[in-house]
Coordinates of N, CA, C and O in Angstrom, one line a residue:
M1 N 1.1 -1.2 0.2 CA 0.1 -0.1 -0.4 C 0.9 1.3 -0.1 O 1.8 1.3 0.9
S2 N 0.7 2.0 -0.7 CA 1.4 3.5 -1.0 C 0.5 4.7 -0.3 O -0.4 5.0 -0.3
G3 N 1.4 5.3 0.7 CA 0.7 6.5 1.4 C 1.8 7.7 1.1 O 2.1 7.7 0.0
P4 N 1.2 8.4 1.7 CA 1.8 9.9 1.4 C 3.7 9.9 2.0 O 3.7 9.2 2.6
E5 N 4.5 10.4 1.0 CA 5.6 10.4 1.2 C 5.7 11.3 2.4 O 5.5 12.0 3.6
P6 N 7.0 10.5 4.0 CA 7.3 10.7 4.8 C 7.9 11.6 4.7 O 8.4 12.6 4.1
S7 N 7.3 13.0 5.9 CA 7.7 14.1 6.0 C 9.1 14.0 6.7 O 9.5 13.6 7.2
R8 N 10.1 15.6 6.1 CA 11.2 15.3 6.6 C 11.4 15.7 7.9 O 10.7 16.2 8.2
S9 N 13.0 15.8 8.6 CA 12.8 15.8 9.7 C 12.7 17.6 10.1 O 14.0 18.1 8.8
E10 N 12.5 18.0 10.7 CA 12.2 19.6 10.6 C 13.6 20.2 11.4 O 14.2 21.1 11.4
S11 N 14.6 19.2 11.9 CA 16.0 19.3 12.3 C 16.7 19.4 11.3 O 17.5 19.9 11.5
D12 N 16.4 18.8 10.1 CA 17.6 18.8 8.7 C 16.9 20.3 8.1 O 16.5 19.6 7.0
P13 N 17.6 21.6 8.2 CA 17.2 22.7 7.5 C 17.7 22.4 6.1 O 16.9 22.6 4.7
G14 N 18.7 21.4 5.5 CA 19.0 20.8 4.1 C 17.8 20.2 3.8 O 17.9 20.3 2.6
A15 N 17.3 19.2 4.5 CA 15.9 18.7 4.2 C 14.7 20.0 3.5 O 14.0 18.9 2.7
R16 N 14.5 20.5 4.4 CA 13.2 21.6 3.8 C 13.4 22.1 3.0 O 13.9 22.7 2.4
T17 N 12.3 22.2 2.1 CA 11.8 23.5 0.7 C 10.7 23.9 1.3 O 9.7 23.8 1.9
E18 N 11.3 25.1 0.8 CA 10.2 26.3 1.2 C 9.3 26.3 0.5 O 9.4 26.4 -1.0
W19 N 8.3 26.9 0.4 CA 7.3 27.6 -0.4 C 7.1 28.9 -0.6 O 7.1 29.7 0.6
C20 N 7.0 29.4 -1.9 CA 6.1 30.5 -2.5 C 5.0 31.1 -1.4 O 3.9 30.3 -1.0
T21 N 5.3 32.2 -0.5 CA 4.3 33.0 0.1 C 2.9 33.2 -0.3 O 1.9 33.4 0.0
H22 N 3.6 33.3 -2.0 CA 2.0 34.0 -2.7 C 1.6 33.0 -2.9 O 0.1 33.1 -3.1
C23 N 2.0 31.6 -4.1 CA 1.3 30.7 -4.8 C 1.5 29.5 -4.3 O 0.5 29.0 -4.7
G24 N 2.6 29.3 -3.0 CA 2.6 28.0 -2.8 C 3.3 27.0 -3.4 O 3.6 25.6 -3.2
D25 N 3.8 27.1 -4.8 CA 4.9 26.7 -4.8 C 6.4 26.4 -4.5 O 6.1 27.5 -3.5
P26 N 7.3 25.6 -5.3 CA 8.1 25.2 -3.9 C 8.7 27.4 -4.6 O 9.1 27.5 -5.7
A27 N 9.5 27.3 -3.7 CA 10.1 28.6 -3.8 C 11.2 28.6 -4.1 O 12.1 28.0 -3.9
F28 N 11.7 29.7 -5.3 CA 13.5 30.1 -5.6 C 14.3 30.3 -4.2 O 15.2 30.1 -4.3
G29 N 13.9 31.2 -3.8 CA 14.6 31.7 -2.8 C 13.7 32.4 -1.5 O 12.5 33.2 -2.1
R30 N 14.5 32.8 -0.9 CA 14.2 34.1 0.0 C 14.6 35.5 -0.4 O 15.3 35.7 -0.9
V31 N 13.3 36.9 -0.9 CA 14.1 37.6 -1.5 C 12.9 39.0 -0.5 O 12.6 38.8 0.4
S32 N 14.2 40.0 -0.7 CA 13.7 41.3 -0.2 C 13.2 42.2 -0.6 O 13.7 42.3 -2.1
L33 N 11.9 42.6 -0.4 CA 11.2 43.3 -1.7 C 11.0 44.9 -1.2 O 10.9 44.4 -0.2
V34 N 11.0 45.8 -1.6 CA 10.9 47.0 -1.2 C 9.7 47.3 -1.6 O 9.1 47.5 -3.0
F35 N 8.8 48.2 -0.8 CA 7.1 48.7 -1.3 C 7.1 50.1 -1.2 O 7.0 50.1 0.2
E36 N 7.1 50.7 -2.1 CA 7.4 52.5 -2.0 C 6.1 52.5 -2.0 O 4.9 52.9 -3.1
R37 N 5.4 53.5 -1.2 CA 4.0 54.4 -1.6 C 4.0 55.8 -0.8 O 4.9 56.2 -0.5
E38 N 3.2 56.4 -0.8 CA 3.1 57.7 -0.4 C 3.3 57.8 1.3 O 4.0 58.9 1.4
S39 N 2.9 57.4 1.3 CA 3.0 57.0 3.1 C 4.4 56.5 3.5 O 4.7 56.5 5.0
G40 N 5.3 55.9 2.5 CA 6.9 55.9 2.9 C 7.0 54.0 2.3 O 5.5 53.7 1.8
S41 N 8.3 53.8 2.5 CA 8.5 52.4 1.8 C 8.5 51.4 3.4 O 8.5 51.8 4.5
R42 N 8.1 50.6 2.9 CA 8.0 49.2 3.3 C 9.1 48.4 3.0 O 8.8 47.6 1.7
E43 N 9.9 47.5 3.9 CA 10.6 46.4 3.1 C 9.8 45.0 3.5 O 9.8 44.9 5.1
I44 N 10.2 44.0 2.8 CA 9.5 42.7 3.2 C 9.8 41.2 2.9 O 10.3 41.9 1.6
D45 N 10.6 40.6 3.9 CA 11.3 39.5 3.7 C 10.1 38.3 3.1 O 9.5 38.4 3.8
L46 N 9.6 37.7 1.7 CA 9.0 36.7 1.5 C 9.7 35.8 1.0 O 10.8 35.8 0.2
W47 N 9.4 34.4 1.0 CA 10.0 33.2 0.3 C 9.2 33.4 -1.6 O 7.8 33.3 -1.2
L48 N 9.7 33.3 -2.2 CA 9.1 33.4 -3.3 C 9.3 32.9 -4.8 O 10.8 32.1 -4.9
C49 N 8.9 32.3 -5.7 CA 8.7 31.6 -6.5 C 9.3 32.4 -7.9 O 9.0 33.7 -7.4
G50 N 9.9 31.9 -8.7 CA 10.9 32.9 -9.8 C 9.4 34.1 -10.1 O 9.5 35.0 -10.7
R51 N 8.4 32.6 -10.9 CA 7.0 33.5 -11.5 C 6.3 34.9 -10.8 O 6.5 36.1 -11.2
C52 N 6.6 34.4 -9.3 CA 5.9 35.4 -8.7 C 6.5 36.5 -8.2 O 6.0 37.9 -8.4
M53 N 8.5 36.3 -8.1 CA 8.8 37.3 -8.0 C 8.8 38.3 -9.1 O 8.9 39.6 -9.4
D54 N 8.9 38.2 -10.4 CA 8.6 38.5 -11.8 C 7.4 39.2 -11.5 O 7.8 40.5 -11.8
S55 N 6.2 38.7 -10.9 CA 5.2 39.5 -11.0 C 5.2 40.7 -10.0 O 4.8 41.6 -10.4
F56 N 5.6 40.7 -9.3 CA 5.7 41.3 -7.6 C 6.9 42.5 -8.6 O 6.2 44.1 -8.4
T57 N 7.9 42.2 -9.2 CA 8.6 43.6 -9.5 C 8.3 44.2 -10.2 O 9.0 45.5 -10.9
A58 N 7.3 43.7 -11.3 CA 6.9 44.2 -12.5 C 5.5 45.4 -12.2 O 5.4 46.1 -13.2
E59 N 5.3 45.5 -11.0 CA 4.3 46.3 -10.5 C 5.0 47.3 -10.6 O 6.1 47.6 -9.9
P60 N 4.0 48.9 -10.5 CA 5.0 49.7 -10.1 C 4.9 50.0 -8.4 O 4.3 49.9 -7.8
G61 N 6.2 50.6 -8.3 CA 6.5 50.7 -6.8 C 6.4 49.8 -5.8 O 6.9 49.6 -4.5
V62 N 7.4 48.7 -6.8 CA 7.9 47.8 -6.2 C 9.2 46.9 -6.5 O 9.3 47.3 -8.3
R63 N 10.2 47.0 -5.6 CA 11.8 46.9 -6.5 C 12.1 45.5 -5.4 O 11.7 45.6 -4.1
L64 N 13.3 45.2 -5.9 CA 14.1 44.1 -5.0 C 14.8 45.0 -4.1 O 15.4 46.5 -4.4
A65 N 15.0 44.7 -2.7 CA 15.6 45.5 -2.4 C 17.4 45.5 -2.2 O 17.6 44.3 -2.9
E66 N 18.0 46.4 -1.7 CA 19.5 46.7 -2.4 C 20.5 45.8 -1.7 O 20.2 46.1 -0.7

């Protein structure tokens, strides 16, 4: 009988797969985005896949942090 794959150990960070905060796909990596608004800018760290990172940075007022 086949069941779900066993979960990997939380104590082994190299075995973990991070998931995109926006869509849930496997993440490309952790990305710092800066959101520029009239009230000021805000930097947020997110785990994003490449597609969502491209989508966010294509929006006006959103850029990768330096």
